[in-house]
Structure formats: C-alpha cells, structure tokens
Short mmCIF file of C-alpha atoms and ligand atoms in Angstrom, two decimals:
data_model
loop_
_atom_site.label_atom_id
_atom_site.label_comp_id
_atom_site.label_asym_id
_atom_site.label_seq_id
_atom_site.Cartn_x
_atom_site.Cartn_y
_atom_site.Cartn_z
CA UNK A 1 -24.23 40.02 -0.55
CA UNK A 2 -24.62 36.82 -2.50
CA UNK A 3 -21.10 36.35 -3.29
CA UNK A 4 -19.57 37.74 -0.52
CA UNK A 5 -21.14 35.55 2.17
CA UNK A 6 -20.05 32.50 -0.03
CA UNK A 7 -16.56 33.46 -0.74
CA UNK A 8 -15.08 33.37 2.42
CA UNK A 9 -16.63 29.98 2.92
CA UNK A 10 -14.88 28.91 0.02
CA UNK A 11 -11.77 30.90 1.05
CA UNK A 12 -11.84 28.46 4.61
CA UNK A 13 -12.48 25.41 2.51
CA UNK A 14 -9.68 26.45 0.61
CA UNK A 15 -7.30 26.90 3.00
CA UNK A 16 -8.36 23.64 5.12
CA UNK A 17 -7.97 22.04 2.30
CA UNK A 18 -4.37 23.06 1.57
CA UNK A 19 -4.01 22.42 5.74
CA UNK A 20 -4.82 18.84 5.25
CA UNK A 21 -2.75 18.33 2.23
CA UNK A 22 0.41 19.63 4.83
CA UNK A 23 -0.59 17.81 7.28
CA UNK A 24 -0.89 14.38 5.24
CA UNK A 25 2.77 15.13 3.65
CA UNK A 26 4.29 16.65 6.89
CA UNK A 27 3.15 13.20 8.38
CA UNK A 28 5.58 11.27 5.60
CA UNK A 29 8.48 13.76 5.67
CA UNK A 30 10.74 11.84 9.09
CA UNK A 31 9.89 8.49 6.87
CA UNK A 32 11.70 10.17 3.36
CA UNK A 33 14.77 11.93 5.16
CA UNK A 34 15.57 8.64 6.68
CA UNK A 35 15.30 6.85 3.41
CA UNK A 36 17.66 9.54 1.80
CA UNK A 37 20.17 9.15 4.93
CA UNK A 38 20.00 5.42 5.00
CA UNK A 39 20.46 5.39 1.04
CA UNK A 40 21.11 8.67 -1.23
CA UNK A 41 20.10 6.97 -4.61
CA UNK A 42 16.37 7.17 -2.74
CA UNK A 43 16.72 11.18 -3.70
CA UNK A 44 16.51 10.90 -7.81
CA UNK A 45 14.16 8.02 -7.64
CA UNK A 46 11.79 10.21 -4.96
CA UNK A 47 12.23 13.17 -7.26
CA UNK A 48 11.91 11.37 -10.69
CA UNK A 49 9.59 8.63 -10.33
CA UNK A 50 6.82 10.50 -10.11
CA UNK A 51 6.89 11.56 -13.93
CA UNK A 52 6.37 9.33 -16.70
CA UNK A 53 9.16 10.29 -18.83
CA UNK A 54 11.64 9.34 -15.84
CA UNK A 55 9.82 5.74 -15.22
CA UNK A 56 9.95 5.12 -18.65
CA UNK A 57 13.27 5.60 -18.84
CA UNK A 58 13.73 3.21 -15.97
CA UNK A 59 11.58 0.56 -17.35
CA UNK A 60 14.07 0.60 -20.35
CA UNK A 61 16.63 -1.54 -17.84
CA UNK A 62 14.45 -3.94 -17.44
CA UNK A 63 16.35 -7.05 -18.31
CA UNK A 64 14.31 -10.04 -19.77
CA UNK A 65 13.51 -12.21 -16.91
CA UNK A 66 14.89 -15.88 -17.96
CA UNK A 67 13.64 -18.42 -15.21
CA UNK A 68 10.66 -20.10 -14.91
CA UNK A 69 8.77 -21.74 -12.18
CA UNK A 70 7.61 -24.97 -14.65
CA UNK A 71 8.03 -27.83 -12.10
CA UNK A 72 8.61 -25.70 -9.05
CA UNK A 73 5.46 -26.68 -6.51
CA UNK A 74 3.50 -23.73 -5.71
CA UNK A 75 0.29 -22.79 -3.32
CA UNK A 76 -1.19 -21.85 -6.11
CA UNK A 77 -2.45 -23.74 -8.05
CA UNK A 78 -3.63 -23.13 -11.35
CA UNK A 79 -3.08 -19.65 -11.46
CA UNK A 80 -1.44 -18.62 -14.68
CA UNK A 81 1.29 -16.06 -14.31
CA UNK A 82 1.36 -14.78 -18.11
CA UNK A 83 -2.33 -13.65 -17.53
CA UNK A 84 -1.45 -11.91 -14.66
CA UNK A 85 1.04 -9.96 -16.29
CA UNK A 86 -0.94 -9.35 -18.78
CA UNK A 87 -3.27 -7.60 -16.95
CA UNK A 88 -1.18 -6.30 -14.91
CA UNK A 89 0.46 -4.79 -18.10
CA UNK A 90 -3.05 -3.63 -19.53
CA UNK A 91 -4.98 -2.72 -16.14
CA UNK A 92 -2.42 -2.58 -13.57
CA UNK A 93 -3.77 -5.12 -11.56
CA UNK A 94 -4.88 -8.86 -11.37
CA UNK A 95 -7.19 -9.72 -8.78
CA UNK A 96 -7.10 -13.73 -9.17
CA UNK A 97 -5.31 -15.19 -6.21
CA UNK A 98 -6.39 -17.55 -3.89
CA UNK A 99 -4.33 -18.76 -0.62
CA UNK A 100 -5.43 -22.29 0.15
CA UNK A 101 -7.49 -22.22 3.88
CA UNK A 102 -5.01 -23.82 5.73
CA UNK A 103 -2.31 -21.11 5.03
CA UNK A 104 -5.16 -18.43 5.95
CA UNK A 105 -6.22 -19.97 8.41
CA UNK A 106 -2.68 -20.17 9.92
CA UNK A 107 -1.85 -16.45 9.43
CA UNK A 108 -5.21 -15.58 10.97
CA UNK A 109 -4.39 -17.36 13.95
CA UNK A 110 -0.68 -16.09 13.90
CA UNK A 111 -2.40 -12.35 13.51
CA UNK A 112 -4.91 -13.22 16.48
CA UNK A 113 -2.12 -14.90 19.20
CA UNK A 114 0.80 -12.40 18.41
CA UNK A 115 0.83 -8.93 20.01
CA UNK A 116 1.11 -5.78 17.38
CA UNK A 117 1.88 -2.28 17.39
CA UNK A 118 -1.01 0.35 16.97
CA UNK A 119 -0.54 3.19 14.68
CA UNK A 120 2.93 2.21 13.76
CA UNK A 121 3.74 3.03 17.50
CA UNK A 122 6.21 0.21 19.02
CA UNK A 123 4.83 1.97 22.79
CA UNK A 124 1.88 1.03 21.86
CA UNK A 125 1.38 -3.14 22.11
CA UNK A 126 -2.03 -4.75 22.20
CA UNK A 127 -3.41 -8.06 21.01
CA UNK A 128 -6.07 -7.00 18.37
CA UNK A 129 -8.87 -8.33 20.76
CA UNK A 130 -7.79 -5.56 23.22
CA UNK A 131 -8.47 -2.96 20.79
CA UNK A 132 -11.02 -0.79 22.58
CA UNK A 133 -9.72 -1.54 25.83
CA UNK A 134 -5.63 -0.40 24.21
CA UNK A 135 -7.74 2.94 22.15
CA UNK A 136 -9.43 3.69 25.77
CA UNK A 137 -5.92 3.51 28.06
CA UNK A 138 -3.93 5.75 25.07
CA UNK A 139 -7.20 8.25 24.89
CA UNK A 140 -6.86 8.49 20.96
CA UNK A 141 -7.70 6.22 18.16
CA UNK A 142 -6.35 3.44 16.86
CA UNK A 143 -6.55 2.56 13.05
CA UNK A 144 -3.86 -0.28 12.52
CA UNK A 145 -1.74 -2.64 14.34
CA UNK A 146 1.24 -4.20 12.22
CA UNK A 147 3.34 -7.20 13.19
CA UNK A 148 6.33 -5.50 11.92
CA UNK A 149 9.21 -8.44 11.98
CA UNK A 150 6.79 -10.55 13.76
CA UNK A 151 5.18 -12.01 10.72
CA UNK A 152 8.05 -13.44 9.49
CA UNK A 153 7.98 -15.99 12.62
CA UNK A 154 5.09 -17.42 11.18
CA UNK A 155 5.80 -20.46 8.55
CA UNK A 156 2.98 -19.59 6.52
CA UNK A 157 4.28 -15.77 6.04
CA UNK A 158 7.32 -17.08 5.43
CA UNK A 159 5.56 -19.95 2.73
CA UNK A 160 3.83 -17.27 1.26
CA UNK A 161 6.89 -14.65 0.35
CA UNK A 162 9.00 -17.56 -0.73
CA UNK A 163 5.97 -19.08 -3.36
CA UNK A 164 7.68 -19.09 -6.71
CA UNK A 165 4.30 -17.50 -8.68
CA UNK A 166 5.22 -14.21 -6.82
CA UNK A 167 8.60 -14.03 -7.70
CA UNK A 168 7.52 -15.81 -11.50
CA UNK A 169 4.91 -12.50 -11.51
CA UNK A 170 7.35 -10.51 -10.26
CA UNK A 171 10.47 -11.45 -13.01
CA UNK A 172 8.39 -11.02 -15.76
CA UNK A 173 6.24 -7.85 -14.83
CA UNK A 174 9.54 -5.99 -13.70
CA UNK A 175 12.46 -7.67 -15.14
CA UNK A 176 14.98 -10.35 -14.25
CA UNK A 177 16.13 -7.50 -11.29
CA UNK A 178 13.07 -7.91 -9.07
CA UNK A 179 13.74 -8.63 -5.75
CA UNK A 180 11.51 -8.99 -2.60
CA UNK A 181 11.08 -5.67 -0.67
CA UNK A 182 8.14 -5.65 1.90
CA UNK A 183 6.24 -8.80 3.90
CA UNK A 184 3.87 -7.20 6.66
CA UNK A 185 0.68 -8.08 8.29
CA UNK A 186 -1.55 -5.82 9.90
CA UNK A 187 -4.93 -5.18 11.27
CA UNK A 188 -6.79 -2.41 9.76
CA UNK A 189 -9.78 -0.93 12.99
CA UNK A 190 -12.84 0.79 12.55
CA UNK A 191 -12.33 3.83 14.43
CA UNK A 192 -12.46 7.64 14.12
CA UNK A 193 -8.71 8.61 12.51
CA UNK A 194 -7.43 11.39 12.76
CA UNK A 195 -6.20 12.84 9.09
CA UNK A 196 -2.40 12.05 10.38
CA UNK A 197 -3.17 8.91 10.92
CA UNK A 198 -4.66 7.79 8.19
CA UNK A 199 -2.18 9.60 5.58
CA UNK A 200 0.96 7.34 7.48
CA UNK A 201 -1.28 3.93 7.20
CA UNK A 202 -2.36 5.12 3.55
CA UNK A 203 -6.12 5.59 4.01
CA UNK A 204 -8.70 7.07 2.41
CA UNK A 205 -7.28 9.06 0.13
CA UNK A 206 -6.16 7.89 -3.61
CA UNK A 207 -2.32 8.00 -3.86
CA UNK A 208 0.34 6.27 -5.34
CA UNK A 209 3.28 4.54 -3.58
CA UNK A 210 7.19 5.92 -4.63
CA UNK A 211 9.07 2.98 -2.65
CA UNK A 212 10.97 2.15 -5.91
CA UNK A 213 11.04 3.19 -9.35
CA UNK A 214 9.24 0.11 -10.83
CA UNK A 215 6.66 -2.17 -8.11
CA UNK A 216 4.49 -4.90 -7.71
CA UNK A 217 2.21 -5.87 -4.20
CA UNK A 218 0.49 -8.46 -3.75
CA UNK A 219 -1.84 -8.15 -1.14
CA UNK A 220 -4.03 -11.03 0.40
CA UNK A 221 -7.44 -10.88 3.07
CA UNK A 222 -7.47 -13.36 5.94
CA UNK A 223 -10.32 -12.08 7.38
CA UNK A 224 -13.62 -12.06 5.04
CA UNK A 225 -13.48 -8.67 3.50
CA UNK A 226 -17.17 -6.42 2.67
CA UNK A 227 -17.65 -3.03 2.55
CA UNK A 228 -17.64 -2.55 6.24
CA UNK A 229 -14.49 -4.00 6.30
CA UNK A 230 -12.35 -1.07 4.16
CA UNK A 231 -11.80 -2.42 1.20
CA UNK A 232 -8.75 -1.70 -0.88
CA UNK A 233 -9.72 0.61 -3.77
CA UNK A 234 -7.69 0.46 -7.22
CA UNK A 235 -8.08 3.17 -10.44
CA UNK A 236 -7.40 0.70 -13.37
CA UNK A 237 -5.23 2.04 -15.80
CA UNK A 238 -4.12 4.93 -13.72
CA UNK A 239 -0.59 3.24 -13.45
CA UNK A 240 0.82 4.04 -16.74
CA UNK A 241 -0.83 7.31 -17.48
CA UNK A 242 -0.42 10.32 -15.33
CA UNK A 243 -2.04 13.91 -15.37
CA UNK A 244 1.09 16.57 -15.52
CA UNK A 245 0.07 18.34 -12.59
CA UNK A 246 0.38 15.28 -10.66
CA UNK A 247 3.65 14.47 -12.40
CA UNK A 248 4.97 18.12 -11.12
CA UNK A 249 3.69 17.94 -7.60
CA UNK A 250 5.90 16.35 -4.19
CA UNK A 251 2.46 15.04 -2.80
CA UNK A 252 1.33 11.81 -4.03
CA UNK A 253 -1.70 11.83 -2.53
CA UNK A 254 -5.00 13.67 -4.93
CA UNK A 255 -8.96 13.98 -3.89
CA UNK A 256 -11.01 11.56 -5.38
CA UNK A 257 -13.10 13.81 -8.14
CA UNK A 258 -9.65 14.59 -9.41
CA UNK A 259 -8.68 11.20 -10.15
CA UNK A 260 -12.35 9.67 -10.76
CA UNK A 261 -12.68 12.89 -13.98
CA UNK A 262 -9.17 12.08 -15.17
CA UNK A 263 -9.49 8.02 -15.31
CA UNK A 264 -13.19 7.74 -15.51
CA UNK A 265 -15.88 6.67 -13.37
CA UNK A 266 -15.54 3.10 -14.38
CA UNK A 267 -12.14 2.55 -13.64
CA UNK A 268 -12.28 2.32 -9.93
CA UNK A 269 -12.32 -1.38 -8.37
CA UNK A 270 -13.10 -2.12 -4.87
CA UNK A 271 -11.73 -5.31 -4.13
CA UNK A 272 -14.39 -7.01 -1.73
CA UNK A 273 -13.93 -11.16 -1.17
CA UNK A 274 -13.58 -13.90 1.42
CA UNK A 275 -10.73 -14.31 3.44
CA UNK A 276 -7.68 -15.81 1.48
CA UNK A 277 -8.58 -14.04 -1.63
CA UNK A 278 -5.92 -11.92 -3.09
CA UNK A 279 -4.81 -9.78 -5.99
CA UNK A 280 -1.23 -7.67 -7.27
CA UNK A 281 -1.04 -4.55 -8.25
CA UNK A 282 1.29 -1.81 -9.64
CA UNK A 283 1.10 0.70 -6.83
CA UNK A 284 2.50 3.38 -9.05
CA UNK A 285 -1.60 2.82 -10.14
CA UNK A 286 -4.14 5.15 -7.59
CA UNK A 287 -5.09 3.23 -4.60
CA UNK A 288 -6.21 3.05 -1.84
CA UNK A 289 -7.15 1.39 1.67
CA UNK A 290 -10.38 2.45 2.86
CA UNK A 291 -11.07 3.11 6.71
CA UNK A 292 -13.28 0.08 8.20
CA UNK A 293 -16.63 0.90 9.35
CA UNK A 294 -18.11 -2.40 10.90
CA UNK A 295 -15.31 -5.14 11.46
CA UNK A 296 -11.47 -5.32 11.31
CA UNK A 297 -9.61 -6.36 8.24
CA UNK A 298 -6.57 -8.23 8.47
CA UNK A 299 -4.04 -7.91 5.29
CA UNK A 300 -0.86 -9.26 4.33
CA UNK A 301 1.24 -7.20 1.72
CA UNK A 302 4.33 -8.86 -0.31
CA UNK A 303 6.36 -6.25 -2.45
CA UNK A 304 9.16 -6.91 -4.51
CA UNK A 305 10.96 -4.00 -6.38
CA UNK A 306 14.28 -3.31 -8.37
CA UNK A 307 15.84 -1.74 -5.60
CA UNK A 308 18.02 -2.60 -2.68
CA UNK A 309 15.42 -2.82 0.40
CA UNK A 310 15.26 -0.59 3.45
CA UNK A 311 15.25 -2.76 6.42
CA UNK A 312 12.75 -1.10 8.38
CA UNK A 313 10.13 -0.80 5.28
CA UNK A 314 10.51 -3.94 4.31
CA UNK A 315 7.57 -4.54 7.43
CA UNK A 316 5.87 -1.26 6.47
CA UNK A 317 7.63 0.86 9.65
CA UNK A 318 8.03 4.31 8.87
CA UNK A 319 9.59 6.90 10.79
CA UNK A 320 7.39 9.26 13.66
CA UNK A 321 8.45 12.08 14.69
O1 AKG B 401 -4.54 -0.78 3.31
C1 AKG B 401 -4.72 -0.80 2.10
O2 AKG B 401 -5.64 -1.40 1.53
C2 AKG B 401 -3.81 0.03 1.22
C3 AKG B 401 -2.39 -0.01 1.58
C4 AKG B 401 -1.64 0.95 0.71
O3 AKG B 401 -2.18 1.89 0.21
C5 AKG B 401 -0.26 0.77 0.44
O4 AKG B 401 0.33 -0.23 0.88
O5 AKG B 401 0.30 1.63 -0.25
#
C-alpha cells in the first residue's frame, strides 16, 4: 500500500521532469538549426564542445596572445588583467570590475528612453516602464526585454565593447584569436515565466553556454543588483571539470542538487552589487540568471570568442518558432 501509493507519484514527477527537460531544449532547437544553416562548422563544435577531451584539444590552438594594452587609456582603471586571468584560469571567474558612474549612468538612461523587445519577441515593443501595462495587452508574461542592435547606438555601449582591458582579458585568457562576439542589454522582470521562457532567456536553471568552443562574458549591472533583483549565479571551478554524464548528454542545462553534489556546496557565487559593478566569466562554467522577485535588473553582456560571430547572436536574438 505504502509503496504503491508513492510510486506513481514518483512515476509523474518523473515523467514531468523529463517533460520540462523537452520543453527547455525543444525551446533552443529553431536557435541551433539556424546556427548550423548559417555556418556548418557550428555542428562539430555543438557536438564536441561539450566534452573535455574535445575542448582540450581546442585550447591546444590557442596562440600566445602578443599585444598589450600598457599605455592604451582604459575605463578601468586599476584593474589588473593578469589577476583576472588568473582567476579566471583557477575559478573561472573574476568578479572585480567597476564601470565608472557616468558610463552607467548613461546606459541606464539609454536602457530607460529606448524601446525593447519582450521575450525576444520583435512584435512585442514596450519601454520597460510600460511593463505591466505591455504583460496586461499580450495576456502572458514578460521576463526580458533586450535592445537587440539598439545598444550599440549608445556611445557608452559602444565605449564599453571597444575598452582595451576586455580585449587585454580576452587575448590572454583565450589566445591571440579572440574576437568580440556578443554586446546586448536587456531588462530582466519579475514576473511569473513560463518554463519556455525562461530556458530561451537562460533562467533559473544551471547550464552552460556552447556559443563557441573556448568563451569569455563579461557582464556588468546598471541597476543596483540584491537578491530581489535575480542575481547571476556562478559554480566556481565547474568550467574545467565536467561530470561524464553531462559530457554525453545534448542538454546543457542540469538541476541544481546535481551540480551543487558534484562541485560542492561552496562553490556557488551569487553575484549581488551596486549598479556598475561587473565581473567575466567562462560560461563553459555552470551559471545562471536567476528570475527577479522584487525589482528589474538591467545587464549588459560583452562576449568575445574564437569563432566567426553570428550576426543575430551577437545581440543575444535567437530564433522562435
Ligand atoms: O541573465 C543572466 O544572469 C544569465 C545570462 C546567461 O545565462 C547567459 O548569458 O548565458
């Protein structure tokens, strides 16, 4: 009696379990056949990339980066780009950055005057102080609003992408090929998502990105950033050491007591701060964005990779059905 009233629970869990892991890769599937149409060599990075052995072997074509930034002025005073590496090297990501106000306080404004698209929807336009009023005319939530190619008419975007300590980072972390790939902005709402949703704007659940074979983002808060504001989430270590089965699985995304037992408890980081603060990761490390609760967050994302970019990734679009 005992068992069999609890198995079939379990059975259901089961199986809606399995039903949301579909669902959150069905969601991505348009996005990857695109990528494989617009550019083949996508297929053995998608398929390889995942396993250590294959990134390994792609980190051994890493050429020695040779330039340096000495002299070049930066926005950034005082930040030292071996440590970064370093950690990025040891813990996958350095959470150190600081924009100065005035270019926050520009790309706030920018974010606040400039109309964005909701749920990576270009039908759906709002300025993010109509947010409600846009969530009650569609009759379904709305978790983000990106600027797509809009943020790069802002100057202090554009300041931002082109600061030589990114690109510094960048050379040495991933080798003399790095090259920019993504600049977006985009509101993050507190809402009630539906799973869909938050699998394409990569929320609440730990994954890891396969954009490129080797990565770096650096991500930066203009809006003062608590817990109520869904935090980014980051498994230290996690980016150079991978559990086979998720090595041998298509999904990147895996439920938190699976990754929290495999890295430890400790190796979590929620990245909390005031707006301007910043940090760059290796998203080939766990992550995560968590869903806001209390108050929007607004985020900026720089990427660079090895690879030749996709045009409509590099501002975070990916492909509905
Ligand atoms: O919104 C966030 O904090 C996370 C974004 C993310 O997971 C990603 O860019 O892969």
């Amino acid at each position: 009696m005992h068992s069999s009233s609890v198995t079939p629970a379990n059975d259901l869990e089961a199986i809606a379990r399995k039903g949301g892991k579909l669902r959150r890769m069905a969601v991505r599937i348009p996005t990857y056949m695109a990528d494989i149409r617009e550019n083949p060599a996508w297929l053995p990075m998608f398929l390889l990339a995942r396993t250590i052995p294959g990134r390994r072997a792609h980190w051994l074509t890493a050429k020695a980066s040779n330039g340096s930034i000495a002299g070049l002025p930066s926005m950034f005073d005082g930040v030292d780009a071996d440590a970064a590496v370093v950690a990025l090297k040891r813990d996958g990501i350095f959470a150190d950055l600081q924009l100065p106000d005035a270019v926050t306080e520009e790309i706030s404004a920018f974010a606040h005057e400039t109309p964005c698209f909701g749920n990576f929807d270009r039908k759906v336009e709002f300025m993010a102080s109509d947010h409600r009023a846009t969530e009650d005319w569609l009759g379904r939530p709305i978790l983000s609003g990106h600027h797509f190619e809009r943020a790069l008419d802002c100057p202090a975007v554009l300041a931002v992408q082109r600061d030589p300590l990114l690109s510094e980072i960048a050379r040495r972390y991933l080798g003399a090929q790095a090259q920019l790939i993504t600049t977006r902005t985009w509101w993050s709402f507190p809402t009630r998502a539906s799973e869909a949703d938050r699998s394409l704007a990569s929320l609440d659940k730990y994954h890891f990105d396969l954009d490129d074979w080797r990565m770096i983002k650096f991500f930066f808060y203009l809006v003062d950033v608590d817990a109520g504001t869904g935090p980014h989430v980051y498994v230290r270590g996690s980016h150079n050491k991978r559990r086979m089965k998720h090595q041998l699985t298509l999904l990147v995304g895996h439920p938190a007591d699976e990754i929290v037992d495999y890295y430890g408890k400790d190796s979590p980081i929620t990245l909390t701060g005031k707006a301007g603060s910043g940090f760059v990761e290796d998203p080939f490390g766990f992550h995560m964005g968590t869903v806001a609760t209390e108050k929007p967050r607004l985020m900026m994302e720089v990427g660079f990779g090895v690879s030749k970019p996709s045009r409509r990734r590099f501002h975070g679009e990916p492909v509905l059905r």
